[in-house]
Amino acid sequence: MSRYSKARFLRSAGSCAAFGDDSGREVAIAGRSNSGKSSALNAIVRQRNLARTSATPGRTQAVNLFELTPGRRLADLPGYGHARVPRSVQEAWRRLMDDYFSGRGSLVGLLLVVDARRGFQESDETMLSFAAARGLVSQVLLSKADKLGRAEAKQTLASARAALGARAGAQLFSAESGEGVEAAQRWIEATLAGHVKTPGDP
Ligand code: GDP
């Protein structure tokens, strides 16, 4: 039986008031539209359709909360960075993220999905700064790693680690091949258990 076979959808929240029970610990998963975030979430919980892969990028402006085990949650943050999203939607996204990152006491870590072939964009840096402002630990999943050759994957990982420094860990990830899924699960487990230290902690 998979580690998260009892994972279940809790709620979709469009505002601070709707986030619900803030006890226990929560890890957020974020990424640009089309980064492979939904596929990553489904691979991590090993449920095919827990997070619906998005046909219309950038539409959902809600935080989707999933319970992994009692008191341990994953929060799927709305995708960002899609060029065709109107300014009003971008502003609503920003407000929701401000609410979430400043108000969610149970939030302990950020899993950031970045398309390995595209690399970090400004909006990814924004997410990392939200996390840093809260003192959260962050881990970057360099997604769709199956699309890279071995040498290219190695180089991509080394560059990402160099660019991130102490701000976040980084790993290769592929929902397609399964590469890095267990490592991501271990990071989530350790973070939810309070075992991953903020950079700079002793
Ligand atoms: P989201 O918008 O960030 O939630 O991204 P999705 O999970 O919906 O994926 C966006 C696109 O990338 C879809 O066409 C997926 O099939 C594809 N994709 C996602 N993960 C992988 C992966 O690990 N490998 C490959 N080759 N394609 C992927």
PDB file of C-alpha atoms and ligand atoms in Angstrom:
ATOM      1  CA  MET A   1       0.000   0.000   0.000  1.00  0.00           C
ATOM      2  CA  SER A   2       1.363   3.416  -0.857  1.00  0.00           C
ATOM      3  CA  ARG A   3       2.423   5.776   1.863  1.00  0.00           C
ATOM      4  CA  TYR A   4      -0.387   8.168   0.974  1.00  0.00           C
ATOM      5  CA  SER A   5      -3.100   5.729  -0.040  1.00  0.00           C
ATOM      6  CA  LYS A   6      -5.440   7.495   2.372  1.00  0.00           C
ATOM      7  CA  ALA A   7      -4.684  10.946   0.954  1.00  0.00           C
ATOM      8  CA  ARG A   8      -7.900  12.805   0.376  1.00  0.00           C
ATOM      9  CA  PHE A   9      -9.067  16.109  -0.975  1.00  0.00           C
ATOM     10  CA  LEU A  10     -10.194  18.412   1.824  1.00  0.00           C
ATOM     11  CA  ARG A  11     -11.271  21.676   0.224  1.00  0.00           C
ATOM     12  CA  SER A  12     -10.629  24.345  -2.316  1.00  0.00           C
ATOM     13  CA  ALA A  13     -10.099  27.722  -0.664  1.00  0.00           C
ATOM     14  CA  GLY A  14     -10.178  31.068  -2.427  1.00  0.00           C
ATOM     15  CA  SER A  15      -9.600  33.218   0.630  1.00  0.00           C
ATOM     16  CA  CYS A  16      -7.920  33.197   4.009  1.00  0.00           C
ATOM     17  CA  ALA A  17     -11.189  32.543   5.817  1.00  0.00           C
ATOM     18  CA  ALA A  18     -11.738  29.368   3.802  1.00  0.00           C
ATOM     19  CA  PHE A  19      -8.390  27.646   4.468  1.00  0.00           C
ATOM     20  CA  GLY A  20      -9.887  25.807   7.431  1.00  0.00           C
ATOM     21  CA  ASP A  21      -8.172  23.901  10.240  1.00  0.00           C
ATOM     22  CA  ASP A  22      -4.700  25.384  10.743  1.00  0.00           C
ATOM     23  CA  SER A  23      -3.440  22.836  13.257  1.00  0.00           C
ATOM     24  CA  GLY A  24      -0.813  20.218  12.402  1.00  0.00           C
ATOM     25  CA  ARG A  25       1.679  20.773   9.583  1.00  0.00           C
ATOM     26  CA  GLU A  26       1.331  21.661   5.942  1.00  0.00           C
ATOM     27  CA  VAL A  27       3.649  21.686   2.925  1.00  0.00           C
ATOM     28  CA  ALA A  28       2.692  23.830  -0.070  1.00  0.00           C
ATOM     29  CA  ILE A  29       3.385  22.831  -3.650  1.00  0.00           C
ATOM     30  CA  ALA A  30       3.729  25.630  -6.187  1.00  0.00           C
ATOM     31  CA  GLY A  31       4.816  26.117  -9.769  1.00  0.00           C
ATOM     32  CA  ARG A  32       4.195  27.976 -12.995  1.00  0.00           C
ATOM     33  CA  SER A  33       1.270  26.879 -15.122  1.00  0.00           C
ATOM     34  CA  ASN A  34       2.343  23.874 -17.161  1.00  0.00           C
ATOM     35  CA  SER A  35       5.409  23.260 -14.963  1.00  0.00           C
ATOM     36  CA  GLY A  36       4.096  19.770 -14.227  1.00  0.00           C
ATOM     37  CA  LYS A  37       2.853  20.589 -10.729  1.00  0.00           C
ATOM     38  CA  SER A  38      -0.378  18.549 -10.919  1.00  0.00           C
ATOM     39  CA  SER A  39       1.480  15.578 -12.395  1.00  0.00           C
ATOM     40  CA  ALA A  40       4.077  15.878  -9.610  1.00  0.00           C
ATOM     41  CA  LEU A  41       1.404  15.953  -6.920  1.00  0.00           C
ATOM     42  CA  ASN A  42      -0.340  12.909  -8.354  1.00  0.00           C
ATOM     43  CA  ALA A  43       2.966  11.021  -8.640  1.00  0.00           C
ATOM     44  CA  ILE A  44       3.924  11.903  -5.067  1.00  0.00           C
ATOM     45  CA  VAL A  45       0.645  10.720  -3.569  1.00  0.00           C
ATOM     46  CA  ARG A  46       0.448   7.931  -6.157  1.00  0.00           C
ATOM     47  CA  GLN A  47      -3.104   8.686  -7.031  1.00  0.00           C
ATOM     48  CA  ARG A  48      -3.813   9.219 -10.660  1.00  0.00           C
ATOM     49  CA  ASN A  49      -6.240  12.074 -10.398  1.00  0.00           C
ATOM     50  CA  LEU A  50      -6.043  13.622  -6.980  1.00  0.00           C
ATOM     51  CA  ALA A  51      -4.934  16.871  -8.562  1.00  0.00           C
ATOM     52  CA  ARG A  52      -6.524  17.285 -11.950  1.00  0.00           C
ATOM     53  CA  THR A  53      -3.928  18.123 -14.583  1.00  0.00           C
ATOM     54  CA  SER A  54      -4.880  21.448 -15.973  1.00  0.00           C
ATOM     55  CA  ALA A  55      -6.246  21.875 -19.472  1.00  0.00           C
ATOM     56  CA  THR A  56      -6.664  25.630 -19.038  1.00  0.00           C
ATOM     57  CA  PRO A  57      -3.456  27.041 -17.592  1.00  0.00           C
ATOM     58  CA  GLY A  58      -3.690  29.696 -14.941  1.00  0.00           C
ATOM     59  CA  ARG A  59      -7.421  29.492 -14.389  1.00  0.00           C
ATOM     60  CA  THR A  60      -7.763  28.176 -10.865  1.00  0.00           C
ATOM     61  CA  GLN A  61      -7.280  30.843  -8.232  1.00  0.00           C
ATOM     62  CA  ALA A  62      -7.695  28.637  -5.227  1.00  0.00           C
ATOM     63  CA  VAL A  63      -5.571  26.714  -2.775  1.00  0.00           C
ATOM     64  CA  ASN A  64      -6.510  23.032  -2.909  1.00  0.00           C
ATOM     65  CA  LEU A  65      -5.919  21.287   0.381  1.00  0.00           C
ATOM     66  CA  PHE A  66      -5.243  17.572   0.712  1.00  0.00           C
ATOM     67  CA  GLU A  67      -4.886  15.540   3.871  1.00  0.00           C
ATOM     68  CA  LEU A  68      -2.041  13.005   3.661  1.00  0.00           C
ATOM     69  CA  THR A  69      -2.476  11.610   7.148  1.00  0.00           C
ATOM     70  CA  PRO A  70      -4.313  13.213  10.054  1.00  0.00           C
ATOM     71  CA  GLY A  71      -2.732  16.598  10.820  1.00  0.00           C
ATOM     72  CA  ARG A  72      -0.410  16.399   7.774  1.00  0.00           C
ATOM     73  CA  ARG A  73      -1.483  18.275   4.662  1.00  0.00           C
ATOM     74  CA  LEU A  74      -0.362  19.265   1.206  1.00  0.00           C
ATOM     75  CA  ALA A  75      -1.599  22.575  -0.183  1.00  0.00           C
ATOM     76  CA  ASP A  76      -1.680  22.831  -3.972  1.00  0.00           C
ATOM     77  CA  LEU A  77      -1.215  26.526  -4.764  1.00  0.00           C
ATOM     78  CA  PRO A  78      -2.652  28.013  -7.954  1.00  0.00           C
ATOM     79  CA  GLY A  79      -0.278  27.975 -10.932  1.00  0.00           C
ATOM     80  CA  TYR A  80       1.196  31.310 -11.987  1.00  0.00           C
ATOM     81  CA  GLY A  81       3.159  32.952 -14.743  1.00  0.00           C
ATOM     82  CA  HIS A  82       0.829  32.277 -17.637  1.00  0.00           C
ATOM     83  CA  ALA A  83       1.108  35.089 -20.180  1.00  0.00           C
ATOM     84  CA  ARG A  84      -2.587  35.251 -21.056  1.00  0.00           C
ATOM     85  CA  VAL A  85      -3.853  35.758 -17.513  1.00  0.00           C
ATOM     86  CA  PRO A  86      -5.497  39.195 -17.092  1.00  0.00           C
ATOM     87  CA  ARG A  87      -4.059  41.640 -14.579  1.00  0.00           C
ATOM     88  CA  SER A  88      -7.089  41.347 -12.269  1.00  0.00           C
ATOM     89  CA  VAL A  89      -6.503  37.590 -11.998  1.00  0.00           C
ATOM     90  CA  GLN A  90      -2.789  38.154 -11.318  1.00  0.00           C
ATOM     91  CA  GLU A  91      -3.697  40.594  -8.572  1.00  0.00           C
ATOM     92  CA  ALA A  92      -6.162  38.127  -7.047  1.00  0.00           C
ATOM     93  CA  TRP A  93      -3.388  35.498  -7.131  1.00  0.00           C
ATOM     94  CA  ARG A  94      -1.020  37.858  -5.355  1.00  0.00           C
ATOM     95  CA  ARG A  95      -3.596  38.651  -2.637  1.00  0.00           C
ATOM     96  CA  LEU A  96      -4.341  34.971  -2.125  1.00  0.00           C
ATOM     97  CA  MET A  97      -0.619  34.165  -1.820  1.00  0.00           C
ATOM     98  CA  ASP A  98      -0.105  37.035   0.623  1.00  0.00           C
ATOM     99  CA  ASP A  99      -3.012  35.721   2.713  1.00  0.00           C
ATOM    100  CA  TYR A 100      -1.761  32.166   2.555  1.00  0.00           C
ATOM    101  CA  PHE A 101       1.919  32.772   3.303  1.00  0.00           C
ATOM    102  CA  SER A 102       1.306  35.348   6.011  1.00  0.00           C
ATOM    103  CA  GLY A 103      -1.702  33.719   7.671  1.00  0.00           C
ATOM    104  CA  ARG A 104      -1.156  29.987   7.495  1.00  0.00           C
ATOM    105  CA  GLY A 105       0.459  29.013  10.778  1.00  0.00           C
ATOM    106  CA  SER A 106       0.731  25.302   9.941  1.00  0.00           C
ATOM    107  CA  LEU A 107       2.766  25.984   6.787  1.00  0.00           C
ATOM    108  CA  VAL A 108       6.260  24.558   7.252  1.00  0.00           C
ATOM    109  CA  GLY A 109       7.700  24.046   3.773  1.00  0.00           C
ATOM    110  CA  LEU A 110       7.498  24.864   0.084  1.00  0.00           C
ATOM    111  CA  LEU A 111       7.913  22.405  -2.754  1.00  0.00           C
ATOM    112  CA  LEU A 112       8.540  24.411  -5.916  1.00  0.00           C
ATOM    113  CA  VAL A 113       8.068  22.728  -9.283  1.00  0.00           C
ATOM    114  CA  VAL A 114      10.245  24.209 -12.024  1.00  0.00           C
ATOM    115  CA  ASP A 115      10.343  22.814 -15.564  1.00  0.00           C
ATOM    116  CA  ALA A 116      13.931  21.557 -15.848  1.00  0.00           C
ATOM    117  CA  ARG A 117      14.202  22.708 -19.469  1.00  0.00           C
ATOM    118  CA  ARG A 118      12.939  26.210 -18.747  1.00  0.00           C
ATOM    119  CA  GLY A 119      14.708  26.980 -15.497  1.00  0.00           C
ATOM    120  CA  PHE A 120      13.798  29.632 -12.939  1.00  0.00           C
ATOM    121  CA  GLN A 121      11.598  32.515 -13.979  1.00  0.00           C
ATOM    122  CA  GLU A 122      10.991  35.702 -12.048  1.00  0.00           C
ATOM    123  CA  SER A 123       7.716  34.341 -10.664  1.00  0.00           C
ATOM    124  CA  ASP A 124       9.541  31.302  -9.251  1.00  0.00           C
ATOM    125  CA  GLU A 125      11.897  33.669  -7.466  1.00  0.00           C
ATOM    126  CA  THR A 126       8.814  35.445  -6.063  1.00  0.00           C
ATOM    127  CA  MET A 127       7.607  32.147  -4.588  1.00  0.00           C
ATOM    128  CA  LEU A 128      11.016  31.487  -3.031  1.00  0.00           C
ATOM    129  CA  SER A 129      10.982  34.944  -1.495  1.00  0.00           C
ATOM    130  CA  PHE A 130       7.491  34.342  -0.026  1.00  0.00           C
ATOM    131  CA  ALA A 131       8.907  31.194   1.581  1.00  0.00           C
ATOM    132  CA  ALA A 132      12.092  32.907   2.764  1.00  0.00           C
ATOM    133  CA  ALA A 133      10.065  35.728   4.344  1.00  0.00           C
ATOM    134  CA  ARG A 134       8.323  33.069   6.441  1.00  0.00           C
ATOM    135  CA  GLY A 135      11.536  31.170   7.216  1.00  0.00           C
ATOM    136  CA  LEU A 136      10.180  28.068   5.477  1.00  0.00           C
ATOM    137  CA  VAL A 137      12.352  25.293   4.106  1.00  0.00           C
ATOM    138  CA  SER A 138      12.077  24.927   0.321  1.00  0.00           C
ATOM    139  CA  GLN A 139      12.819  22.170  -2.131  1.00  0.00           C
ATOM    140  CA  VAL A 140      12.868  22.637  -5.909  1.00  0.00           C
ATOM    141  CA  LEU A 141      11.702  19.797  -8.129  1.00  0.00           C
ATOM    142  CA  LEU A 142      13.323  20.127 -11.561  1.00  0.00           C
ATOM    143  CA  SER A 143      10.423  18.540 -13.387  1.00  0.00           C
ATOM    144  CA  LYS A 144      10.079  16.604 -16.661  1.00  0.00           C
ATOM    145  CA  ALA A 145      13.672  15.412 -16.145  1.00  0.00           C
ATOM    146  CA  ASP A 146      12.914  12.517 -18.524  1.00  0.00           C
ATOM    147  CA  LYS A 147      13.130  15.056 -21.344  1.00  0.00           C
ATOM    148  CA  LEU A 148      16.798  15.709 -20.615  1.00  0.00           C
ATOM    149  CA  GLY A 149      19.776  13.520 -21.452  1.00  0.00           C
ATOM    150  CA  ARG A 150      21.878  12.316 -18.506  1.00  0.00           C
ATOM    151  CA  ALA A 151      24.642  14.862 -18.958  1.00  0.00           C
ATOM    152  CA  GLU A 152      22.157  17.695 -19.443  1.00  0.00           C
ATOM    153  CA  ALA A 153      20.189  16.628 -16.348  1.00  0.00           C
ATOM    154  CA  LYS A 154      23.359  16.588 -14.274  1.00  0.00           C
ATOM    155  CA  GLN A 155      24.341  20.026 -15.537  1.00  0.00           C
ATOM    156  CA  THR A 156      20.830  21.414 -14.913  1.00  0.00           C
ATOM    157  CA  LEU A 157      20.868  20.125 -11.337  1.00  0.00           C
ATOM    158  CA  ALA A 158      24.329  21.560 -10.664  1.00  0.00           C
ATOM    159  CA  SER A 159      23.325  24.977 -12.064  1.00  0.00           C
ATOM    160  CA  ALA A 160      20.095  25.029 -10.056  1.00  0.00           C
ATOM    161  CA  ARG A 161      21.951  24.152  -6.863  1.00  0.00           C
ATOM    162  CA  ALA A 162      24.513  26.857  -7.525  1.00  0.00           C
ATOM    163  CA  ALA A 163      21.793  29.444  -8.217  1.00  0.00           C
ATOM    164  CA  LEU A 164      19.804  28.487  -5.120  1.00  0.00           C
ATOM    165  CA  GLY A 165      22.678  28.282  -2.671  1.00  0.00           C
ATOM    166  CA  ALA A 166      21.293  27.946   0.838  1.00  0.00           C
ATOM    167  CA  ARG A 167      17.824  29.179  -0.179  1.00  0.00           C
ATOM    168  CA  ALA A 168      16.486  25.768  -1.195  1.00  0.00           C
ATOM    169  CA  GLY A 169      17.423  22.209  -1.997  1.00  0.00           C
ATOM    170  CA  ALA A 170      17.029  20.943  -5.565  1.00  0.00           C
ATOM    171  CA  GLN A 171      16.476  17.566  -7.158  1.00  0.00           C
ATOM    172  CA  LEU A 172      15.562  16.071 -10.518  1.00  0.00           C
ATOM    173  CA  PHE A 173      11.982  14.888 -10.838  1.00  0.00           C
ATOM    174  CA  SER A 174       9.880  13.110 -13.440  1.00  0.00           C
ATOM    175  CA  ALA A 175       6.254  12.126 -13.028  1.00  0.00           C
ATOM    176  CA  GLU A 176       6.716  10.188 -16.263  1.00  0.00           C
ATOM    177  CA  SER A 177       9.687   7.984 -15.297  1.00  0.00           C
ATOM    178  CA  GLY A 178       9.278   8.156 -11.518  1.00  0.00           C
ATOM    179  CA  GLU A 179      12.745   9.645 -11.041  1.00  0.00           C
ATOM    180  CA  GLY A 180      12.935  11.630  -7.831  1.00  0.00           C
ATOM    181  CA  VAL A 181       9.451  10.711  -6.619  1.00  0.00           C
ATOM    182  CA  GLU A 182      10.731   8.878  -3.549  1.00  0.00           C
ATOM    183  CA  ALA A 183      13.208  11.631  -2.756  1.00  0.00           C
ATOM    184  CA  ALA A 184      10.366  14.179  -2.914  1.00  0.00           C
ATOM    185  CA  GLN A 185       8.232  11.975  -0.643  1.00  0.00           C
ATOM    186  CA  ARG A 186      11.095  11.715   1.836  1.00  0.00           C
ATOM    187  CA  TRP A 187      11.546  15.488   1.800  1.00  0.00           C
ATOM    188  CA  ILE A 188       7.826  15.994   2.477  1.00  0.00           C
ATOM    189  CA  GLU A 189       7.823  13.407   5.274  1.00  0.00           C
ATOM    190  CA  ALA A 190      10.866  14.939   6.933  1.00  0.00           C
ATOM    191  CA  THR A 191       9.504  18.456   6.573  1.00  0.00           C
ATOM    192  CA  LEU A 192       6.098  17.501   7.968  1.00  0.00           C
ATOM    193  CA  ALA A 193       7.901  15.804  10.843  1.00  0.00           C
ATOM    194  CA  GLY A 194       9.873  19.002  11.479  1.00  0.00           C
ATOM    195  CA  HIS A 195      13.200  17.386  10.580  1.00  0.00           C
ATOM    196  CA  VAL A 196      14.277  19.632   7.710  1.00  0.00           C
ATOM    197  CA  LYS A 197      16.064  22.687   8.994  1.00  0.00           C
ATOM    198  CA  THR A 198      15.754  26.193   7.664  1.00  0.00           C
ATOM    199  CA  PRO A 199      18.984  27.297   5.960  1.00  0.00           C
ATOM    200  CA  GLY A 200      21.115  28.973   8.565  1.00  0.00           C
ATOM    201  CA  ASP A 201      19.729  26.907  11.467  1.00  0.00           C
ATOM    202  CA  PRO A 202      22.381  25.106  13.501  1.00  0.00           C
TER     203      PRO A 202
HETATM  204  P1  GDP B   1       0.570  22.071 -14.225  1.00  0.00           P
HETATM  205  O1  GDP B   1      -0.151  23.047 -15.112  1.00  0.00           O
HETATM  206  O2  GDP B   1       1.808  22.670 -13.663  1.00  0.00           O
HETATM  207  O3  GDP B   1      -0.272  21.421 -13.184  1.00  0.00           O
HETATM  208  O4  GDP B   1       1.160  20.932 -15.194  1.00  0.00           O
HETATM  209  P2  GDP B   1       0.595  19.490 -15.589  1.00  0.00           P
HETATM  210  O5  GDP B   1       0.910  18.498 -14.533  1.00  0.00           O
HETATM  211  O6  GDP B   1      -0.818  19.641 -16.035  1.00  0.00           O
HETATM  212  O7  GDP B   1       1.556  19.162 -16.825  1.00  0.00           O
HETATM  213  C1  GDP B   1       1.711  20.044 -17.911  1.00  0.00           C
HETATM  214  C2  GDP B   1       2.153  19.259 -19.130  1.00  0.00           C
HETATM  215  O8  GDP B   1       3.436  18.696 -18.894  1.00  0.00           O
HETATM  216  C3  GDP B   1       1.223  18.105 -19.475  1.00  0.00           C
HETATM  217  O9  GDP B   1       1.154  17.995 -20.873  1.00  0.00           O
HETATM  218  C4  GDP B   1       1.929  16.899 -18.866  1.00  0.00           C
HETATM  219  O10 GDP B   1       1.632  15.710 -19.542  1.00  0.00           O
HETATM  220  C5  GDP B   1       3.387  17.279 -19.042  1.00  0.00           C
HETATM  221  N1  GDP B   1       4.222  16.666 -17.982  1.00  0.00           N
HETATM  222  C6  GDP B   1       4.035  16.758 -16.646  1.00  0.00           C
HETATM  223  N2  GDP B   1       4.975  16.049 -15.979  1.00  0.00           N
HETATM  224  C7  GDP B   1       5.780  15.490 -16.918  1.00  0.00           C
HETATM  225  C8  GDP B   1       6.935  14.628 -16.854  1.00  0.00           C
HETATM  226  O11 GDP B   1       7.431  14.221 -15.806  1.00  0.00           O
HETATM  227  N3  GDP B   1       7.501  14.281 -18.046  1.00  0.00           N
HETATM  228  C9  GDP B   1       7.004  14.712 -19.232  1.00  0.00           C
HETATM  229  N4  GDP B   1       7.643  14.339 -20.344  1.00  0.00           N
HETATM  230  N5  GDP B   1       5.919  15.492 -19.330  1.00  0.00           N
HETATM  231  C10 GDP B   1       5.297  15.884 -18.189  1.00  0.00           C
END
